[in-house]
Amino acid sequence: MSDRDDSPGRFRSRFALPRDAAGEPLVYFCGHSLGLMPLAAREVVTEELDSWAALGIEAQFSGRRPWVEYAGQVTAGFAALAGAQAHEVVAMNALTVNLHLLLASFYRPRGERRRVLIEAGAFPSDRHAVAAQIAWHGLDPGECLFELAPRGGEDLLREEDIEAAIGRAGDTLALVLWPGVQYLTGQAFDIARLTGAARQAGAAIGFDLAHAIGNVPLAMHDSGADFAVWCSYKYLNAGPGAIGGAFVHERHARRADMPRLSGWWGVDPDTRFRMAHGFECAPGAAGWQVSNPPILSTAPLLASLQLFGEARLPLLRQQSIVLTRALESEIDRLPTGEVTLVSPREASARGAQLSLRVRGARDRGRRVHAALGARGIVGDWREPDILRIAPVPLYNTLAEVRRCGQALREALVAEP
Ligand SMILES: *Cc1c(COP(=O)(O)O)cnc(C)c1O
């Protein structure tokens, strides 16, 4: 896609596009919150309902995709998107649940080494999970939670400041939890760099990839990070409440000694149905599974991963950079001082999303957001004062980016 190319990507026609009252497609720039439905999702879900209807329990072991191996159907797609080996990833649960399960294994406070570094602006669920884990160990979150804020007057965190904070915490640091892409600002972090710093300090490090997976290319294996978690209803288009994912680095694949909150689905599939008492852990990330997977919330993910497999993330990323840059120039052409771009300006330091702050603070920002909605532009509003818009290369177009620019101009005039 060049900057002038108006042709919709070849995958747009394979998504259901929400429409306005007149039946015209809305400009859906909210894939960072809930990705659109791949048309094939309906088919895959229907196939599983049909298997259930026709086969009952037999569908566990027969039919087109036996349920007993269902999570395994996702493995190759997840591995490609996470930049991981197949046995390093698993589809299970939801993001925050996976975060708890992996913190249970990787947050092992000992003596003075008990602090957890997170960003001060972390997504509330991540902060709740970390604070709860600290308390679960009988420790004080007030003392053990180490929250790093951007420098005064800045919105973005500088990587050298994160490294310095890790260095300062030194051997009091047990774990770092960091986003791959920050949900509010859209800032993308150098995962390998932060991992290097954490490991040098002797701390474990995990990443929340909610806004990174399917958005930016990842190389989780090579980064050396201990673990990562994600959801698949954002850029992965797997539908509301869809099954989440997790990565556990290969070096932990056979750590039977590691404490974990086990369940029968983490038992090696070869021995799982012997119903024995011994926990013979499946190697790799699969060993962290607890329950049998929700088939109906995994099925749409298969439809979506099929599209990612055809489109290939490096090519999508190139297109994404073009779209987001075009959106950035629309924003730069707005009347001076009306809108501030909060997201980084370098393509390498952001994903698809741009976050904006509107002059006149929160109240006007909310009104401008509503005025955009009235013009058919679907972005979202995040308290206290951020408007998020994300053109998604699988289904958005440059023409939509220009329409969004025009709508922003009108909305700013309409809401003085
Ligand atoms: C979307 C998102 C979540 C959502 O958590 P669920 O457990 O899937 O409800 C958590 N953390 C971050 C950073 C997110 O962006």
Short mmCIF file of C-alpha atoms and ligand atoms in Angstrom, two decimals:
data_model
loop_
_atom_site.label_atom_id
_atom_site.label_comp_id
_atom_site.label_asym_id
_atom_site.label_seq_id
_atom_site.Cartn_x
_atom_site.Cartn_y
_atom_site.Cartn_z
CA MET A 1 0.00 0.00 0.00
CA SER A 2 1.43 3.40 -0.94
CA ASP A 3 0.33 6.69 0.63
CA ARG A 4 -2.01 7.33 -2.28
CA ASP A 5 -3.44 3.89 -2.67
CA ASP A 6 -7.17 4.01 -1.96
CA SER A 7 -7.85 0.37 -2.66
CA PRO A 8 -9.14 -1.50 0.34
CA GLY A 9 -6.82 -4.26 1.51
CA ARG A 10 -7.73 -7.66 0.19
CA PHE A 11 -8.90 -8.79 3.61
CA ARG A 12 -11.49 -6.07 4.26
CA SER A 13 -14.20 -8.02 2.46
CA ARG A 14 -13.66 -10.91 4.84
CA PHE A 15 -14.86 -8.94 7.87
CA ALA A 16 -18.31 -7.89 9.01
CA LEU A 17 -18.32 -4.07 9.00
CA PRO A 18 -20.59 -2.31 11.49
CA ARG A 19 -22.92 0.10 9.68
CA ASP A 20 -24.85 3.27 10.41
CA ALA A 21 -28.64 3.62 10.28
CA ALA A 22 -28.46 4.25 6.52
CA GLY A 23 -26.54 1.02 6.01
CA GLU A 24 -23.19 2.71 5.31
CA PRO A 25 -20.10 1.18 6.92
CA LEU A 26 -18.84 3.12 9.91
CA VAL A 27 -15.18 4.05 10.03
CA TYR A 28 -14.23 1.49 12.63
CA PHE A 29 -11.00 2.61 14.30
CA CYS A 30 -11.55 0.63 17.48
CA GLY A 31 -9.71 -2.61 16.71
CA HIS A 32 -7.47 -1.90 19.70
CA SER A 33 -10.49 -2.51 21.90
CA LEU A 34 -12.56 -5.11 20.05
CA GLY A 35 -11.48 -6.30 16.63
CA LEU A 36 -14.13 -6.82 13.96
CA MET A 37 -15.66 -10.19 13.25
CA PRO A 38 -14.06 -12.28 10.52
CA LEU A 39 -16.99 -13.56 8.44
CA ALA A 40 -15.61 -17.08 8.72
CA ALA A 41 -15.99 -16.94 12.52
CA ARG A 42 -19.68 -17.73 12.17
CA GLU A 43 -18.88 -20.83 10.12
CA VAL A 44 -16.31 -22.19 12.54
CA VAL A 45 -18.58 -21.62 15.55
CA THR A 46 -21.48 -23.26 13.69
CA GLU A 47 -19.29 -26.24 12.86
CA GLU A 48 -18.56 -26.76 16.55
CA LEU A 49 -22.25 -26.46 17.44
CA ASP A 50 -22.97 -29.01 14.71
CA SER A 51 -20.32 -31.35 16.12
CA TRP A 52 -21.86 -31.06 19.55
CA ALA A 53 -25.34 -31.68 18.14
CA ALA A 54 -24.31 -34.63 16.03
CA LEU A 55 -21.68 -36.27 18.19
CA GLY A 56 -22.17 -35.26 21.82
CA ILE A 57 -19.15 -36.25 23.87
CA GLU A 58 -17.68 -38.07 20.87
CA ALA A 59 -16.76 -34.67 19.46
CA GLN A 60 -13.92 -34.64 22.00
CA PHE A 61 -12.15 -37.27 19.93
CA SER A 62 -13.68 -37.18 16.47
CA GLY A 63 -15.17 -34.70 14.02
CA ARG A 64 -13.25 -32.17 12.03
CA ARG A 65 -11.31 -30.69 14.95
CA PRO A 66 -11.43 -32.96 17.98
CA TRP A 67 -12.03 -30.82 21.05
CA VAL A 68 -9.43 -32.62 23.12
CA GLU A 69 -6.72 -31.06 20.93
CA TYR A 70 -8.53 -27.84 20.25
CA ALA A 71 -6.11 -25.47 21.98
CA GLY A 72 -3.40 -27.07 19.83
CA GLN A 73 -5.13 -25.77 16.69
CA VAL A 74 -4.18 -22.28 17.78
CA THR A 75 -0.54 -23.02 18.57
CA ALA A 76 1.05 -22.40 15.18
CA GLY A 77 -0.81 -19.11 14.69
CA PHE A 78 0.05 -17.86 18.18
CA ALA A 79 3.68 -18.92 17.78
CA ALA A 80 3.99 -17.00 14.51
CA LEU A 81 2.47 -13.84 15.99
CA ALA A 82 4.43 -14.00 19.24
CA GLY A 83 7.70 -14.90 17.58
CA ALA A 84 7.94 -18.03 19.67
CA GLN A 85 8.43 -21.75 19.31
CA ALA A 86 5.25 -23.79 19.22
CA HIS A 87 5.73 -25.30 22.67
CA GLU A 88 6.31 -21.84 24.17
CA VAL A 89 2.71 -20.69 23.58
CA VAL A 90 -0.71 -21.85 24.65
CA ALA A 91 -4.30 -20.68 24.27
CA MET A 92 -6.13 -20.67 27.59
CA ASN A 93 -8.41 -18.67 29.88
CA ALA A 94 -8.40 -14.87 29.65
CA LEU A 95 -5.58 -12.38 29.99
CA THR A 96 -5.79 -11.50 33.69
CA VAL A 97 -6.31 -15.13 34.66
CA ASN A 98 -3.18 -16.05 32.72
CA LEU A 99 -1.33 -13.22 34.41
CA HIS A 100 -2.24 -14.63 37.82
CA LEU A 101 -1.23 -18.14 36.82
CA LEU A 102 2.16 -17.01 35.56
CA LEU A 103 2.79 -14.63 38.44
CA ALA A 104 2.13 -17.59 40.74
CA SER A 105 5.08 -19.30 39.08
CA PHE A 106 7.39 -16.39 38.34
CA TYR A 107 6.86 -14.02 41.24
CA ARG A 108 8.81 -15.79 43.96
CA PRO A 109 9.77 -13.18 46.54
CA ARG A 110 12.73 -14.21 48.69
CA GLY A 111 14.24 -12.11 51.46
CA GLU A 112 14.93 -8.61 50.21
CA ARG A 113 14.21 -9.56 46.60
CA ARG A 114 10.48 -9.00 46.61
CA ARG A 115 9.64 -5.83 44.68
CA VAL A 116 7.70 -5.72 41.41
CA LEU A 117 8.29 -2.97 38.87
CA ILE A 118 5.30 -1.85 36.79
CA GLU A 119 4.45 1.39 35.04
CA ALA A 120 2.51 3.94 37.07
CA GLY A 121 -0.07 4.10 34.27
CA ALA A 122 -0.52 0.34 34.04
CA PHE A 123 -3.89 -1.05 32.95
CA PRO A 124 -5.87 -1.40 36.20
CA SER A 125 -6.32 -5.16 35.87
CA ASP A 126 -2.57 -5.69 35.67
CA ARG A 127 -2.01 -3.57 38.73
CA HIS A 128 -4.77 -5.35 40.66
CA ALA A 129 -3.21 -8.71 39.79
CA VAL A 130 0.29 -7.70 40.87
CA ALA A 131 -0.92 -6.06 44.10
CA ALA A 132 -3.02 -9.12 44.89
CA GLN A 133 -0.09 -11.47 44.30
CA ILE A 134 2.13 -9.41 46.61
CA ALA A 135 -0.55 -9.52 49.31
CA TRP A 136 -1.04 -13.26 48.66
CA HIS A 137 2.58 -13.75 49.71
CA GLY A 138 1.79 -11.92 52.96
CA LEU A 139 3.72 -8.85 51.78
CA ASP A 140 2.72 -5.21 51.64
CA PRO A 141 1.85 -3.89 48.16
CA GLY A 142 2.59 -0.38 49.45
CA GLU A 143 6.18 -1.44 49.98
CA CYS A 144 6.67 -3.99 47.20
CA LEU A 145 4.93 -2.34 44.26
CA PHE A 146 7.42 -0.12 42.46
CA GLU A 147 5.59 2.11 39.96
CA LEU A 148 7.52 4.11 37.40
CA ALA A 149 5.96 7.28 35.96
CA PRO A 150 7.14 9.29 32.95
CA ARG A 151 9.27 12.35 33.65
CA GLY A 152 7.36 15.46 34.75
CA GLY A 153 5.41 16.96 31.85
CA GLU A 154 5.93 13.88 29.65
CA ASP A 155 3.45 11.18 28.64
CA LEU A 156 5.84 8.51 27.40
CA LEU A 157 8.33 6.45 29.33
CA ARG A 158 11.91 6.62 28.18
CA GLU A 159 13.55 3.26 27.93
CA GLU A 160 16.74 4.55 29.55
CA ASP A 161 14.65 5.59 32.56
CA ILE A 162 13.15 2.12 32.81
CA GLU A 163 16.62 0.59 32.65
CA ALA A 164 17.83 3.00 35.30
CA ALA A 165 14.87 2.12 37.55
CA ILE A 166 15.65 -1.57 37.18
CA GLY A 167 19.28 -0.86 37.99
CA ARG A 168 18.32 1.20 41.05
CA ALA A 169 16.04 -1.52 42.37
CA GLY A 170 18.91 -4.00 41.89
CA ASP A 171 18.66 -7.01 44.13
CA THR A 172 15.41 -5.87 45.74
CA LEU A 173 13.71 -6.51 42.41
CA ALA A 174 11.90 -9.85 42.02
CA LEU A 175 9.93 -9.18 38.84
CA VAL A 176 9.18 -6.66 36.11
CA LEU A 177 5.79 -6.63 34.40
CA TRP A 178 5.68 -4.42 31.33
CA PRO A 179 3.38 -3.84 28.36
CA GLY A 180 4.52 -4.64 24.83
CA VAL A 181 2.41 -1.70 23.64
CA GLN A 182 0.93 0.68 26.24
CA TYR A 183 -2.87 0.68 26.12
CA LEU A 184 -3.38 4.40 26.70
CA THR A 185 -0.52 6.04 24.81
CA GLY A 186 0.10 3.41 22.14
CA GLN A 187 3.83 3.44 22.95
CA ALA A 188 5.67 0.27 21.88
CA PHE A 189 8.59 -0.88 24.00
CA ASP A 190 11.79 -2.68 23.11
CA ILE A 191 11.05 -6.01 24.72
CA ALA A 192 14.54 -7.44 24.25
CA ARG A 193 16.16 -4.36 25.74
CA LEU A 194 13.98 -4.32 28.85
CA THR A 195 14.40 -8.06 29.23
CA GLY A 196 18.17 -7.65 29.14
CA ALA A 197 18.03 -5.08 31.91
CA ALA A 198 15.73 -7.17 34.12
CA ARG A 199 17.74 -10.33 33.72
CA GLN A 200 20.96 -8.50 34.42
CA ALA A 201 19.41 -7.37 37.70
CA GLY A 202 18.53 -10.99 38.48
CA ALA A 203 14.78 -10.36 38.18
CA ALA A 204 12.14 -12.24 36.22
CA ILE A 205 10.30 -10.32 33.51
CA GLY A 206 6.87 -10.81 31.97
CA PHE A 207 5.04 -8.84 29.30
CA ASP A 208 1.41 -7.94 28.79
CA LEU A 209 0.93 -8.17 25.03
CA ALA A 210 -2.78 -7.21 24.97
CA HIS A 211 -2.11 -4.30 22.60
CA ALA A 212 0.95 -5.76 20.92
CA ILE A 213 -0.06 -9.14 19.56
CA GLY A 214 -1.35 -8.95 16.00
CA ASN A 215 -0.35 -5.27 15.99
CA VAL A 216 3.45 -5.24 15.94
CA PRO A 217 5.89 -8.03 15.11
CA LEU A 218 7.18 -9.79 18.21
CA ALA A 219 10.21 -11.95 18.90
CA MET A 220 9.41 -13.31 22.33
CA HIS A 221 11.70 -16.30 22.16
CA ASP A 222 14.77 -14.31 21.13
CA SER A 223 13.99 -11.58 23.65
CA GLY A 224 14.59 -14.07 26.44
CA ALA A 225 11.58 -12.82 28.44
CA ASP A 226 10.30 -15.29 31.00
CA PHE A 227 6.63 -15.08 30.16
CA ALA A 228 3.92 -13.09 28.40
CA VAL A 229 0.13 -13.01 28.36
CA TRP A 230 -2.43 -11.60 25.96
CA CYS A 231 -6.09 -11.51 25.04
CA SER A 232 -7.30 -12.20 21.52
CA TYR A 233 -10.32 -9.95 21.15
CA LYS A 234 -8.33 -6.80 20.30
CA TYR A 235 -6.05 -6.89 17.24
CA LEU A 236 -6.63 -10.66 17.00
CA ASN A 237 -10.34 -10.26 16.18
CA ALA A 238 -11.42 -13.38 18.05
CA GLY A 239 -14.56 -11.87 19.53
CA PRO A 240 -15.80 -10.73 22.93
CA GLY A 241 -14.37 -12.73 25.81
CA ALA A 242 -12.38 -14.93 23.44
CA ILE A 243 -9.76 -17.28 24.81
CA GLY A 244 -6.47 -15.63 25.81
CA GLY A 245 -2.88 -16.68 25.31
CA ALA A 246 0.37 -17.15 27.14
CA PHE A 247 4.05 -17.52 26.37
CA VAL A 248 6.57 -19.24 28.62
CA HIS A 249 10.17 -19.23 27.51
CA GLU A 250 11.69 -22.54 26.51
CA ARG A 251 14.19 -22.48 29.38
CA HIS A 252 11.26 -23.07 31.75
CA ALA A 253 9.66 -25.77 29.59
CA ARG A 254 10.63 -28.64 31.83
CA ARG A 255 10.73 -26.95 35.19
CA ALA A 256 8.69 -29.51 37.06
CA ASP A 257 10.10 -27.98 40.25
CA MET A 258 8.43 -24.64 39.60
CA PRO A 259 5.38 -23.95 41.75
CA ARG A 260 2.26 -23.61 39.67
CA LEU A 261 -1.49 -23.56 40.13
CA SER A 262 -2.12 -26.82 38.34
CA GLY A 263 -5.15 -28.48 36.85
CA TRP A 264 -5.82 -31.60 34.83
CA TRP A 265 -5.43 -29.89 31.46
CA GLY A 266 -1.79 -29.15 32.28
CA VAL A 267 -1.08 -32.87 32.47
CA ASP A 268 0.68 -34.37 29.49
CA PRO A 269 -2.11 -35.31 27.02
CA ASP A 270 -0.64 -38.82 26.77
CA THR A 271 -1.39 -39.48 30.42
CA ARG A 272 -4.18 -36.97 31.15
CA PHE A 273 -7.01 -39.43 30.78
CA ARG A 274 -5.44 -42.04 33.04
CA MET A 275 -6.90 -39.90 35.81
CA ALA A 276 -3.88 -40.59 37.99
CA HIS A 277 -2.92 -38.51 41.03
CA GLY A 278 0.64 -37.68 39.96
CA PHE A 279 0.93 -34.38 38.10
CA GLU A 280 2.92 -35.26 35.02
CA CYS A 281 3.22 -31.81 33.63
CA ALA A 282 2.98 -31.26 29.88
CA PRO A 283 6.22 -29.69 28.67
CA GLY A 284 6.23 -26.01 27.75
CA ALA A 285 3.50 -23.44 28.10
CA ALA A 286 0.84 -26.16 27.79
CA GLY A 287 1.76 -27.28 31.30
CA TRP A 288 0.18 -24.10 32.69
CA GLN A 289 -3.28 -25.02 31.40
CA VAL A 290 -5.76 -25.63 34.16
CA SER A 291 -9.12 -26.41 32.58
CA ASN A 292 -10.34 -27.73 29.27
CA PRO A 293 -10.60 -24.85 26.81
CA PRO A 294 -13.86 -23.04 25.92
CA ILE A 295 -14.42 -24.39 22.41
CA LEU A 296 -17.00 -21.78 21.40
CA SER A 297 -14.73 -18.89 22.34
CA THR A 298 -11.72 -20.49 20.66
CA ALA A 299 -13.46 -21.21 17.35
CA PRO A 300 -13.56 -17.56 16.14
CA LEU A 301 -9.85 -17.29 16.88
CA LEU A 302 -9.19 -20.06 14.35
CA ALA A 303 -11.02 -18.02 11.71
CA SER A 304 -8.96 -14.96 12.56
CA LEU A 305 -5.61 -16.74 12.69
CA GLN A 306 -6.35 -18.10 9.24
CA LEU A 307 -6.48 -14.50 7.98
CA PHE A 308 -3.26 -13.58 9.76
CA GLY A 309 -1.63 -16.63 8.20
CA GLU A 310 -2.66 -15.50 4.73
CA ALA A 311 -1.83 -11.84 5.27
CA ARG A 312 1.46 -12.34 7.12
CA LEU A 313 2.28 -9.94 9.91
CA PRO A 314 5.39 -8.26 8.41
CA LEU A 315 3.31 -7.16 5.41
CA LEU A 316 0.41 -6.08 7.62
CA ARG A 317 2.85 -4.09 9.70
CA GLN A 318 4.13 -2.22 6.62
CA GLN A 319 0.57 -1.35 5.74
CA SER A 320 -0.14 -0.41 9.33
CA ILE A 321 2.77 2.03 9.33
CA VAL A 322 1.42 3.69 6.17
CA LEU A 323 -2.09 4.00 7.63
CA THR A 324 -0.96 5.37 10.97
CA ARG A 325 1.45 7.80 9.35
CA ALA A 326 -1.39 9.04 7.15
CA LEU A 327 -3.54 9.52 10.24
CA GLU A 328 -0.69 11.40 11.89
CA SER A 329 -0.47 13.82 8.94
CA GLU A 330 -4.23 14.38 9.09
CA ILE A 331 -3.79 15.30 12.76
CA ASP A 332 -0.83 17.55 12.02
CA ARG A 333 -2.96 19.46 9.50
CA LEU A 334 -5.62 20.33 12.10
CA PRO A 335 -5.68 23.93 13.32
CA THR A 336 -2.59 24.58 15.47
CA GLY A 337 -2.93 23.79 19.15
CA GLU A 338 -6.28 22.00 18.84
CA VAL A 339 -5.02 18.46 19.30
CA THR A 340 -1.86 17.05 20.84
CA LEU A 341 -0.49 13.73 19.71
CA VAL A 342 0.35 11.71 22.80
CA SER A 343 1.70 8.65 20.97
CA PRO A 344 5.31 8.51 19.80
CA ARG A 345 6.11 9.95 16.40
CA GLU A 346 8.57 7.26 15.34
CA ALA A 347 6.87 4.29 13.72
CA SER A 348 9.19 1.91 15.55
CA ALA A 349 7.98 3.23 18.91
CA ARG A 350 4.26 2.72 18.33
CA GLY A 351 1.75 0.33 16.83
CA ALA A 352 -1.42 1.12 14.89
CA GLN A 353 -3.01 3.33 17.52
CA LEU A 354 -2.71 7.07 17.92
CA SER A 355 -3.77 8.69 21.16
CA LEU A 356 -4.87 12.30 21.15
CA ARG A 357 -5.47 14.95 23.74
CA VAL A 358 -7.90 17.67 22.77
CA ARG A 359 -7.39 21.32 23.79
CA GLY A 360 -9.91 22.25 26.47
CA ALA A 361 -9.24 19.12 28.50
CA ARG A 362 -11.62 16.41 29.50
CA ASP A 363 -15.04 17.93 28.85
CA ARG A 364 -14.27 19.14 25.39
CA GLY A 365 -12.42 15.93 24.60
CA ARG A 366 -15.50 13.92 25.45
CA ARG A 367 -17.67 16.17 23.31
CA VAL A 368 -15.28 15.90 20.37
CA HIS A 369 -15.32 12.13 20.76
CA ALA A 370 -19.13 12.15 20.65
CA ALA A 371 -19.09 14.49 17.64
CA LEU A 372 -16.78 12.06 15.84
CA GLY A 373 -19.18 9.25 16.64
CA ALA A 374 -22.02 11.28 15.15
CA ARG A 375 -19.92 11.50 11.95
CA GLY A 376 -19.52 7.75 11.75
CA ILE A 377 -16.02 7.50 13.22
CA VAL A 378 -15.69 4.85 15.91
CA GLY A 379 -12.76 5.54 18.22
CA ASP A 380 -12.84 5.39 21.99
CA TRP A 381 -12.46 7.60 24.98
CA ARG A 382 -10.24 6.71 27.91
CA GLU A 383 -10.31 8.63 31.13
CA PRO A 384 -8.98 11.05 32.04
CA ASP A 385 -8.49 12.79 28.70
CA ILE A 386 -7.43 10.49 25.86
CA LEU A 387 -9.07 9.83 22.52
CA ARG A 388 -7.78 6.61 20.96
CA ILE A 389 -8.03 5.82 17.26
CA ALA A 390 -6.45 2.86 15.53
CA PRO A 391 -6.59 2.13 11.81
CA VAL A 392 -6.19 -1.63 11.46
CA PRO A 393 -4.48 -2.87 8.28
CA LEU A 394 -6.62 -5.99 7.94
CA TYR A 395 -9.80 -3.99 7.40
CA ASN A 396 -9.20 -0.22 7.35
CA THR A 397 -8.30 1.94 4.37
CA LEU A 398 -6.54 5.21 3.59
CA ALA A 399 -9.85 6.68 2.44
CA GLU A 400 -11.17 6.05 5.95
CA VAL A 401 -8.13 7.77 7.45
CA ARG A 402 -8.88 10.85 5.36
CA ARG A 403 -12.54 10.71 6.34
CA CYS A 404 -11.45 10.61 9.97
CA GLY A 405 -9.25 13.69 9.44
CA GLN A 406 -12.16 15.58 7.91
CA ALA A 407 -14.50 14.49 10.70
CA LEU A 408 -11.97 15.62 13.33
CA ARG A 409 -11.75 19.03 11.68
CA GLU A 410 -15.55 19.35 11.70
CA ALA A 411 -15.89 18.05 15.24
CA LEU A 412 -13.38 20.58 16.57
CA VAL A 413 -15.33 23.40 14.92
CA ALA A 414 -18.67 22.04 16.13
CA GLU A 415 -17.42 21.78 19.72
CA PRO A 416 -15.53 25.03 20.30
C1 LIG B 1 -7.44 -5.39 27.37
C2 LIG B 1 -6.47 -5.51 28.48
C3 LIG B 1 -6.71 -6.38 29.56
C4 LIG B 1 -8.00 -7.16 29.64
O1 LIG B 1 -7.95 -8.18 30.56
P1 LIG B 1 -9.00 -9.39 30.51
O2 LIG B 1 -8.48 -10.30 31.54
O3 LIG B 1 -8.94 -9.96 29.11
O4 LIG B 1 -10.35 -8.86 30.78
C5 LIG B 1 -5.75 -6.47 30.55
N1 LIG B 1 -4.60 -5.75 30.48
C6 LIG B 1 -4.35 -4.91 29.45
C7 LIG B 1 -3.08 -4.13 29.41
C8 LIG B 1 -5.29 -4.76 28.44
O5 LIG B 1 -5.05 -3.89 27.44
#
